[in-house]
Coordinates of C-alpha atoms in Angstrom, one line a residue:
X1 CA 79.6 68.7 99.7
X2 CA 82.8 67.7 97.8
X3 CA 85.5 66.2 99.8
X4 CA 88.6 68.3 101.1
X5 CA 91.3 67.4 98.8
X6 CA 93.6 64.8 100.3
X7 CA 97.3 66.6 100.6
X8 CA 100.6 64.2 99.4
X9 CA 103.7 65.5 99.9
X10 CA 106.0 64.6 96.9
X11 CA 109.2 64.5 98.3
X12 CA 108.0 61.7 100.3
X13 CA 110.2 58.5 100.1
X14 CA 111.3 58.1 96.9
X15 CA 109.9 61.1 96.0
X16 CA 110.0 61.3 92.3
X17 CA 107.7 60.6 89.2
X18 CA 106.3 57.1 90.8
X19 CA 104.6 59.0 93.5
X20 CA 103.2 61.5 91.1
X21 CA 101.9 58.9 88.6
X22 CA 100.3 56.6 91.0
X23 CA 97.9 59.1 93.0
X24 CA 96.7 60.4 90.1
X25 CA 96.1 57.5 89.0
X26 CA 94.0 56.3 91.7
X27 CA 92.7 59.9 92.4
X28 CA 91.2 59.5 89.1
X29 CA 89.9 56.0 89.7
X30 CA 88.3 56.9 93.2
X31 CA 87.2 60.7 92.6
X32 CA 89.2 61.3 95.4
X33 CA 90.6 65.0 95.2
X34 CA 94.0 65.4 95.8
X35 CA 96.5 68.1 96.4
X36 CA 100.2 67.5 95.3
X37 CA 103.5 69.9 96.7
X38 CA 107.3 69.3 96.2
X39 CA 106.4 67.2 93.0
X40 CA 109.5 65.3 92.4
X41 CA 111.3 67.3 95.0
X42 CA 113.9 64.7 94.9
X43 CA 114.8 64.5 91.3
X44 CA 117.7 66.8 90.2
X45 CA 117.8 68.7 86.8
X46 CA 119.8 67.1 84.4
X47 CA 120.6 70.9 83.1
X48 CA 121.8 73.1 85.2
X49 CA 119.5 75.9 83.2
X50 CA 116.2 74.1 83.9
X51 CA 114.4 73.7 87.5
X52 CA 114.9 70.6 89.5
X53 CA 111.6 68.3 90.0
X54 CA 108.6 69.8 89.0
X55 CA 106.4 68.4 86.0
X56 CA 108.1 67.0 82.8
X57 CA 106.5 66.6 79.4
X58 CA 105.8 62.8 80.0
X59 CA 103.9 63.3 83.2
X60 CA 102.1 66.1 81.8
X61 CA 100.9 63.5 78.9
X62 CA 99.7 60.8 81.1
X63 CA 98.0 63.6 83.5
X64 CA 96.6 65.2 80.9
X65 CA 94.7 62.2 79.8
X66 CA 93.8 60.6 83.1
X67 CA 92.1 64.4 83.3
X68 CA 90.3 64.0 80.4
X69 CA 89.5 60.6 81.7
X70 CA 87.9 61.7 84.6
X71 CA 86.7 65.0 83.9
X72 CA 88.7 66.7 86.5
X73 CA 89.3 69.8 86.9
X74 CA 92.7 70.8 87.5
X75 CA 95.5 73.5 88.6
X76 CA 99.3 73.4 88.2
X77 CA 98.8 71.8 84.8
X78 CA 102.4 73.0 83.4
X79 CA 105.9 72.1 82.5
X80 CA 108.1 72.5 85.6
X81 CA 105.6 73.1 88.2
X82 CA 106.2 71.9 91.7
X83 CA 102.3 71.9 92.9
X84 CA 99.3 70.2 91.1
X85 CA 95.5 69.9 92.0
X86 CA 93.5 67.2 90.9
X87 CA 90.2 66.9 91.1
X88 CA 87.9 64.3 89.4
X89 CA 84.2 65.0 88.7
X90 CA 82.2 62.1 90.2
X91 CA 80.0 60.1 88.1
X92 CA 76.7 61.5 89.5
X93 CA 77.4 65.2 89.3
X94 CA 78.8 64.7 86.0
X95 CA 75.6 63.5 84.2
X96 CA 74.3 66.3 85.5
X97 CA 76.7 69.0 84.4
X98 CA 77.1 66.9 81.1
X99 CA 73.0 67.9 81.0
X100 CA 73.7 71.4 82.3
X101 CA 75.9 72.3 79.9
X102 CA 73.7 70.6 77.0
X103 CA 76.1 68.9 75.5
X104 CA 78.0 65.6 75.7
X105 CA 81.4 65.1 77.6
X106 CA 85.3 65.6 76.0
X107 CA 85.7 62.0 75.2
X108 CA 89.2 60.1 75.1
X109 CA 88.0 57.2 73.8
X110 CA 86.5 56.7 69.9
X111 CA 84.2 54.3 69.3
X112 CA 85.2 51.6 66.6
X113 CA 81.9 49.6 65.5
X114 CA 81.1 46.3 63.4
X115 CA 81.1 46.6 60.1
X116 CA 78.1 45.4 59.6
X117 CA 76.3 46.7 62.6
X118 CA 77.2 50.6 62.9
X119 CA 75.7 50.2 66.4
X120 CA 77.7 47.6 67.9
X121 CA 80.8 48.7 69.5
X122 CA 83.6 46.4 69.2
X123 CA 86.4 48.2 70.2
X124 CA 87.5 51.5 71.9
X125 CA 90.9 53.4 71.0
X126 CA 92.6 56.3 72.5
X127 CA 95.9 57.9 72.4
X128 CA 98.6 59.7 74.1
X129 CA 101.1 61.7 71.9
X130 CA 105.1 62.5 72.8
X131 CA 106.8 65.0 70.6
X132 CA 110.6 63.7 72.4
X133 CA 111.3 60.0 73.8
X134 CA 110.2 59.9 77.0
X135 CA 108.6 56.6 78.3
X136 CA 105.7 54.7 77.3
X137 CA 106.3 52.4 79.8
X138 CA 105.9 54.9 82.4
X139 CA 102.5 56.5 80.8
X140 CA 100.9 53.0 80.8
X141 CA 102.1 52.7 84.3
X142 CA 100.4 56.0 85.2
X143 CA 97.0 54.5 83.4
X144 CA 97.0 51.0 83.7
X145 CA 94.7 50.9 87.4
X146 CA 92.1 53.5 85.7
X147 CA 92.0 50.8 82.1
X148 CA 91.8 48.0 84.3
X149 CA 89.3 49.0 86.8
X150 CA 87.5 52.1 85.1
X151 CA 85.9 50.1 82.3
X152 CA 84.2 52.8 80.3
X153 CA 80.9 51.3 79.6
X154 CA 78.7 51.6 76.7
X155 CA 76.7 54.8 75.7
X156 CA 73.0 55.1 77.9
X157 CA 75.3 53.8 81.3
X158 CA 75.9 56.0 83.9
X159 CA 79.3 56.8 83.4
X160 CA 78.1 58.6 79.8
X161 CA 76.4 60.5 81.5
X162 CA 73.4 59.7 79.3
X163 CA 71.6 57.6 81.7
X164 CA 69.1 58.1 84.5
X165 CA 70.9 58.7 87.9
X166 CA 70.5 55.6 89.4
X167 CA 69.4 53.4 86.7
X168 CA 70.8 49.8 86.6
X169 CA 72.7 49.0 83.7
X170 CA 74.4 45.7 82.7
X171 CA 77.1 45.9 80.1
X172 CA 79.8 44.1 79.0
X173 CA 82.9 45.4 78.8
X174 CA 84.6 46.4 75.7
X175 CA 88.0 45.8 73.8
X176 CA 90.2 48.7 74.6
X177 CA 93.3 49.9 72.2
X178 CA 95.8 52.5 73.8
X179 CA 98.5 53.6 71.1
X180 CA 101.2 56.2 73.2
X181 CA 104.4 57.7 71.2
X182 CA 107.5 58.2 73.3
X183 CA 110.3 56.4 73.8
X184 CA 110.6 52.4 74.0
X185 CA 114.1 52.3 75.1
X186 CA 114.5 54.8 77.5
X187 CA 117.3 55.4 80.4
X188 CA 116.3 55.2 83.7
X189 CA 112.9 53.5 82.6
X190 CA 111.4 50.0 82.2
X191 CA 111.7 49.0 78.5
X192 CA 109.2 47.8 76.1
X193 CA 111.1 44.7 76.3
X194 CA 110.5 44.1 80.4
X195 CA 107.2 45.2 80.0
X196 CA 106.2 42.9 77.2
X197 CA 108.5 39.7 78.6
X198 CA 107.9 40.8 82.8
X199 CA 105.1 42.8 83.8
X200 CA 102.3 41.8 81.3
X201 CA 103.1 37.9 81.8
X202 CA 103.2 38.4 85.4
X203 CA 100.2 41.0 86.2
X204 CA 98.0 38.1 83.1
X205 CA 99.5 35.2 84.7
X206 CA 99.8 35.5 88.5
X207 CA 97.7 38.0 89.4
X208 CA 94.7 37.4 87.1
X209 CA 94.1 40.8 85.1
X210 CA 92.3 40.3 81.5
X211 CA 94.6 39.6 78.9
X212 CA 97.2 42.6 77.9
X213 CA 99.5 42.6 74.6
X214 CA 101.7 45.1 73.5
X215 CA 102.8 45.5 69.5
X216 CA 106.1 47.8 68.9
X217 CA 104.9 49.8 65.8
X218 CA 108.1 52.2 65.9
X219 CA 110.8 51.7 68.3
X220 CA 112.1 54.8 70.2
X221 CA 115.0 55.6 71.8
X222 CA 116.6 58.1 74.2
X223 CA 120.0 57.0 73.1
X224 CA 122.4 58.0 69.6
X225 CA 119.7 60.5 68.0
X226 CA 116.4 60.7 70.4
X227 CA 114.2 59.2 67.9
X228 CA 110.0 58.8 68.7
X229 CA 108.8 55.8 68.4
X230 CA 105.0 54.3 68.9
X231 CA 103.6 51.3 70.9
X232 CA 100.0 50.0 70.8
X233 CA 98.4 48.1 73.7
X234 CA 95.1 45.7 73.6
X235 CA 93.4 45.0 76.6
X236 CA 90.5 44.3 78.1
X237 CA 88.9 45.9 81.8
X238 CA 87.3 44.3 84.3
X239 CA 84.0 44.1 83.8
X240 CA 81.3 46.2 86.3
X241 CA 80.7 45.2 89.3
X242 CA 84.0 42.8 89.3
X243 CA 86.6 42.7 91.7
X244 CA 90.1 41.3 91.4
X245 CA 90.7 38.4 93.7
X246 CA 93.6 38.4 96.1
X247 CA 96.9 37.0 95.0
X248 CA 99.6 35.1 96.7
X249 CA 103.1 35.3 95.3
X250 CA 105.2 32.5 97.0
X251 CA 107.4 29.6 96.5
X252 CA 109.1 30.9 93.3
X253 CA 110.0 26.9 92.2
X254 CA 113.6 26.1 90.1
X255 CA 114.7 28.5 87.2
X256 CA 113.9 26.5 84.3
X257 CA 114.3 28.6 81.5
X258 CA 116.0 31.9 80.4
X259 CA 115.1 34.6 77.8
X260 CA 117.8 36.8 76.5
X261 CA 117.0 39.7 74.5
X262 CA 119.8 41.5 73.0
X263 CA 119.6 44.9 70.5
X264 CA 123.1 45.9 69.3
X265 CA 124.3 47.8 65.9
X266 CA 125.6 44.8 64.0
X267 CA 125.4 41.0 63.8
X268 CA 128.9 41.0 65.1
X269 CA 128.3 43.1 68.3
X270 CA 124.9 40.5 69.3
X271 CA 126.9 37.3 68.0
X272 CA 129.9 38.2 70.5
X273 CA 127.0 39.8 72.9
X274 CA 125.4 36.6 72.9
X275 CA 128.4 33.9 73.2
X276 CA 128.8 35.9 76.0
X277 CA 126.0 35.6 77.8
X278 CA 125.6 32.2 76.8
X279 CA 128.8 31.3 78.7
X280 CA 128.2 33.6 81.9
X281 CA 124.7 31.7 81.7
X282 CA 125.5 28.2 81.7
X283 CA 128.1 28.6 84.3
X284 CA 125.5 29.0 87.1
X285 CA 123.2 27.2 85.4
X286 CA 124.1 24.5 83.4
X287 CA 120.8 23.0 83.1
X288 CA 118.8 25.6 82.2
X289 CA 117.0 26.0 78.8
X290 CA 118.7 29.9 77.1
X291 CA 116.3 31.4 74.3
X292 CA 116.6 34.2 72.6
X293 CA 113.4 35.8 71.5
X294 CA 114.7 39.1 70.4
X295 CA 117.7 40.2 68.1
X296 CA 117.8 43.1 66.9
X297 CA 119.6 46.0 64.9
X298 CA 119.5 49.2 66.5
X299 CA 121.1 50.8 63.3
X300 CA 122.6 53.1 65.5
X301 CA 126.4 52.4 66.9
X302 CA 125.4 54.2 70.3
X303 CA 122.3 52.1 71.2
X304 CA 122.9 48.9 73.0
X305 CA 120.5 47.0 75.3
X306 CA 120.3 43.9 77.0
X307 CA 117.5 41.7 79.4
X308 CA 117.2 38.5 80.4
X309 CA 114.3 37.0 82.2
X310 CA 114.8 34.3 84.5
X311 CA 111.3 32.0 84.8
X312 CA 110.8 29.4 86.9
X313 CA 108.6 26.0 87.3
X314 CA 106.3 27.9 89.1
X315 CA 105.9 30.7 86.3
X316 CA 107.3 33.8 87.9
X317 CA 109.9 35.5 85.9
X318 CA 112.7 38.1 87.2
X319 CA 114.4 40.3 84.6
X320 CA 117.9 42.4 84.4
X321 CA 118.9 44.8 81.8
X322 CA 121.1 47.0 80.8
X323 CA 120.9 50.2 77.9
X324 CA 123.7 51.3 76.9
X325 CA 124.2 54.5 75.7
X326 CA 127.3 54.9 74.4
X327 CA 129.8 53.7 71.4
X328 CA 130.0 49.9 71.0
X329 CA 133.7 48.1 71.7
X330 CA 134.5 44.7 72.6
X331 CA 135.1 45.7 75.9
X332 CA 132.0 47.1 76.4
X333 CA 130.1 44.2 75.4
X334 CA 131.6 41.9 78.2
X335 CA 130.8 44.7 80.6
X336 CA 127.4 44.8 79.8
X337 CA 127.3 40.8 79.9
X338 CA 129.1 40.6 83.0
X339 CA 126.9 43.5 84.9
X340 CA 123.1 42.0 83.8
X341 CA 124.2 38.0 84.7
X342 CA 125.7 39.6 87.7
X343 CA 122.6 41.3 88.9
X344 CA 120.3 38.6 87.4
X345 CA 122.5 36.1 89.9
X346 CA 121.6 38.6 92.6
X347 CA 118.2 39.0 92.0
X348 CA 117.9 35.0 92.5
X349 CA 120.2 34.8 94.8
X350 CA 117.8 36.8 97.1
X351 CA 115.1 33.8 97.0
X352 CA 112.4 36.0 95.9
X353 CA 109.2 35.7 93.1
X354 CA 109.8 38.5 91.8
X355 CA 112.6 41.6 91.1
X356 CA 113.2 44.5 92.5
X357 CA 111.3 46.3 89.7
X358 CA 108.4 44.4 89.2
X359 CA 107.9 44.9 93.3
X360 CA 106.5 48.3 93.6
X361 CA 104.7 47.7 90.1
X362 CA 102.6 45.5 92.3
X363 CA 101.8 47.3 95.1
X364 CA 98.2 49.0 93.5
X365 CA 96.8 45.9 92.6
X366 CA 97.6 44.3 96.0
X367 CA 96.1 47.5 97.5
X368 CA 93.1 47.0 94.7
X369 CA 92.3 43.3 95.8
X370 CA 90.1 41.6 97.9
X371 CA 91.7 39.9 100.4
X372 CA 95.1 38.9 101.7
X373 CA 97.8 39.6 99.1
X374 CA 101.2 38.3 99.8
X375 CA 104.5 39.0 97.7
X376 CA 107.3 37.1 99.0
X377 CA 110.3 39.7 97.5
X378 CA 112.8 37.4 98.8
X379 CA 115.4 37.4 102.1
X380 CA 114.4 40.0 104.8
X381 CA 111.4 41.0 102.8
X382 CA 113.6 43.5 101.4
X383 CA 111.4 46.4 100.0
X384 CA 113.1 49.1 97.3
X385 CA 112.2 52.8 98.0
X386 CA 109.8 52.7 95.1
X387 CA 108.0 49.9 96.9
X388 CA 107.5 52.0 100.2
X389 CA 106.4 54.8 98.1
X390 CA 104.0 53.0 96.2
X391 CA 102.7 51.5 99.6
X392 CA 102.6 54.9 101.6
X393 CA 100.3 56.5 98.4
X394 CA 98.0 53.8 98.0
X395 CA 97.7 53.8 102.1
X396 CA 96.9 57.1 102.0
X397 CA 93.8 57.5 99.1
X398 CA 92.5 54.1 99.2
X399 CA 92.7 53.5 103.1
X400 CA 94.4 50.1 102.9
X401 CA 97.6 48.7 105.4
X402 CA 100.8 47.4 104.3
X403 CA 102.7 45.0 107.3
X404 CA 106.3 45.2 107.1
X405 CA 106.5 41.9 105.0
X406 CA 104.4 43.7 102.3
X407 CA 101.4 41.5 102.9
X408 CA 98.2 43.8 102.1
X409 CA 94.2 43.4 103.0
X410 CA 93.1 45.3 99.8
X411 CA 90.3 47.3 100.0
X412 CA 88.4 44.9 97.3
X413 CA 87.5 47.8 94.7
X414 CA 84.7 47.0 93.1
X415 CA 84.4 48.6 89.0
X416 CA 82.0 51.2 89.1
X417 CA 81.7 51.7 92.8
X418 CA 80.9 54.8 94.4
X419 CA 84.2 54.7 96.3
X420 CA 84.0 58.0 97.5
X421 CA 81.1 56.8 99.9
X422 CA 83.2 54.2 101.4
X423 CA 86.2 56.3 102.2
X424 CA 83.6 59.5 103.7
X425 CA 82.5 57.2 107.1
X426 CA 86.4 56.5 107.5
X427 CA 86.9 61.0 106.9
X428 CA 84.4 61.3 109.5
X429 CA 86.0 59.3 112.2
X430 CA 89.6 60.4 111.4
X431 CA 87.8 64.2 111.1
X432 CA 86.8 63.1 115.2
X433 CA 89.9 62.0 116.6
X434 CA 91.7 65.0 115.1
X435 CA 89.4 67.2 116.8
X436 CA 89.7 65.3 120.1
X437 CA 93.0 65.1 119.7
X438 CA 93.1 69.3 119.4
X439 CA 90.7 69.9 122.1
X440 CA 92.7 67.8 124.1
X441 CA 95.8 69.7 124.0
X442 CA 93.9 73.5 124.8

């Protein structure tokens, strides 16, 4: 018998997309069903013509492939709606409605082989399309646990479909390419840049993922005219039957160097832009080594950003930025100056390994783990509402505990595990007490 869907309240916390994104996400890694009201209940309408909350086109992408993904079967699947039902097909029962249906499953991956050997697999690529600039930092962010930790195996292995139930299979895992049009630059999103400069080198370096790069084909931007632009990850999963090892985030060590990336309309506006930073810089740290890895023309007078990423001796790096998304002036560029190195300064002062962004980002793969994860997120263990929210879904579909200094005993996922069977004993003794608890109150 399938599990009762798990019901998540999305106006919980934060209550926004975050919530939405990441139990799908592991719905679709677990086969857990879930059930999801209030989506983004806390989200007001930028138009005053169009519902509040509800499902937006980007969502809708990223959900839309995580379906296809994991053969669910789903309700709710439109633009605006407040409820969604997800419900992933388990591994087992799909082989055999892949064989009942006689035919072979909707695939989001295409097989790219050697050139010279037609049969050997040496990379898979999928897609996920945007016709307006919304962010594909927040799609990979919705499908980055089911990449990681899904590893779709080669054809004859169980998760084809193809194979015997319960035949053994050892396979390697294979290059994966995931190219997603949206918007790189988007407001009230992580950019390409944070990603690329941040996340990646942080979830690669102190974590221990596989190796993750990102290549900015087109960039896109939700600022001047909304323009579509394309990014293209390469990764590679975990293999099967691998589990990522606990992590400890602590003593962040002496900021050593900082990386300023600055995208402005003309080589005036990033010459001033940088002098300026430059200075702010050097006045709180006057030792500290200032590169500039990215300068760039927007070609557009209203598009303006800024980051800089602090790194330390230890290797953790804490970022800042700014988009700015209106006409250039002088004025405007010390603003933006002054508000990053302000924040940055903030963001250090607080004694922490990592920002108040890249927090919650962690969150799944602490909860993924085996072990003891710590993330030491600086004086009082302050937590963002995006961290609690991230915490409170991945305590609810993968069973796990967060203390109030974010420390997490992960439920050591293990690629290719039946985790469904794990989380039914836990069902059946919280299916007792509620019982108990009823027949205790008649």
């Amino acid at each position: 018998m399938p599990p009762k869907p798990l019901n998540l309240d999305g106006g919980t916390l934060e209550g926004g997309g975050q919530l939405l994104r990441l139990a799908v996400s592991l719905s679709a890694l677990t086969y857990l069903p879930i059930s999801i009201f209030s989506i983004r209940a806390n989200r007001a309408s930028r138009r005053a013509s169009q519902p509040a909350g509800g499902l937006k086109a980007a969502h809708l992408a990223a959900i839309e492939w995580l379906a296809q993904a994991s053969q669910a079967e789903t309700t709710g699947m439109k633009n605006a709606s407040s409820e969604l039902d997800f419900r992933p097909l388990q591994w087992g029962n799909f082989a055999r409605e892949t064989k009942k249906k006689g035919g072979k499953r909707t695939e989001v991956w295409e097989d790219v082989c050697d050139s010279v050997d037609a049969s050997t697999v040496v990379r898979r690529e999928t897609g996920i399309q945007l016709d307006s600039p919304g962010s594909v930092c927040l799609i990979l962010q919705a499908i980055l646990p089911y990449l990681l930790f899904h590893s779709p195996d080669a054809v004859g292995s169980p998760m084809d479909g193809t194979a015997d139930m319960g035949q053994e299979t050892t396979i390697g895992s294979v290059p994966l390419r995931v190219t997603i049009n949206g918007g790189t630059n988007v407001s009230k999103s992580p950019s390409i840049e944070y990603i690329s400069q941040v996340l990646i080198p942080m979830l690669v370096e102190k974590v221990g993922i596989p190796p993750i790069s990102s290549q900015i084909i087109k960039r896109g931007w939700s600022s001047g005219r909304a323009d579509v632009g394309t990014v293209q990850f390469d990764l590679m999963p975990f293999p099967r039957r691998s589990r990522l090892p606990a992590f400890n985030f602590t003593e962040r060590g002496e900021v050593t160097k900082m990386h300023v990336s600055l995208l402005a309309s003309d080589s005036a506006a990033r010459s001033t832009l940088k002098r300026i930073v430059t200075e702010r810089l050097l006045a709180r740290h006057p030792y500290v080594e200032i590169l500039f890895p990215i300068e760039e023309d927007t070609r557009n007078g209203a598009r303006l950003y800024l980051l800089i990423v602090a790194e330390t001796s230890n290797g953790y790096r804490l970022g800042r930025d700014c988009l700015w998304e209106r006409k250039n002036n002088a004025s405007m560029l010390e603003t933006v100056a002054n508000t990053v190195t302000k924040q940055l300064e903030e963001e250090l002062q607080r004694g922490g390994c990592v920002d108040e962004y890249m927090q919650d980002q962690l969150v799944v793969f602490q909860a993924l783990a085996e072990g003891r994860s710590v993330v030491d997120s600086g004086e009082d263990m302050y937590a963002t509402l995006h961290t609690k929210t991230a915490r409170w879904v991945s305590e609810r579909i993968l069973g796990v505990v967060f203390n109030e200094r974010g420390t997490c005993n992960g439920c050591g996922f293990e690629v290719g595990e039946d985790f469904l069977d794990r989380r039914k004993t836990v069902w059946v003794v919280e299916e007792a007490a509620e019982e108990l608890e009823r027949l205790e109150m008649t």
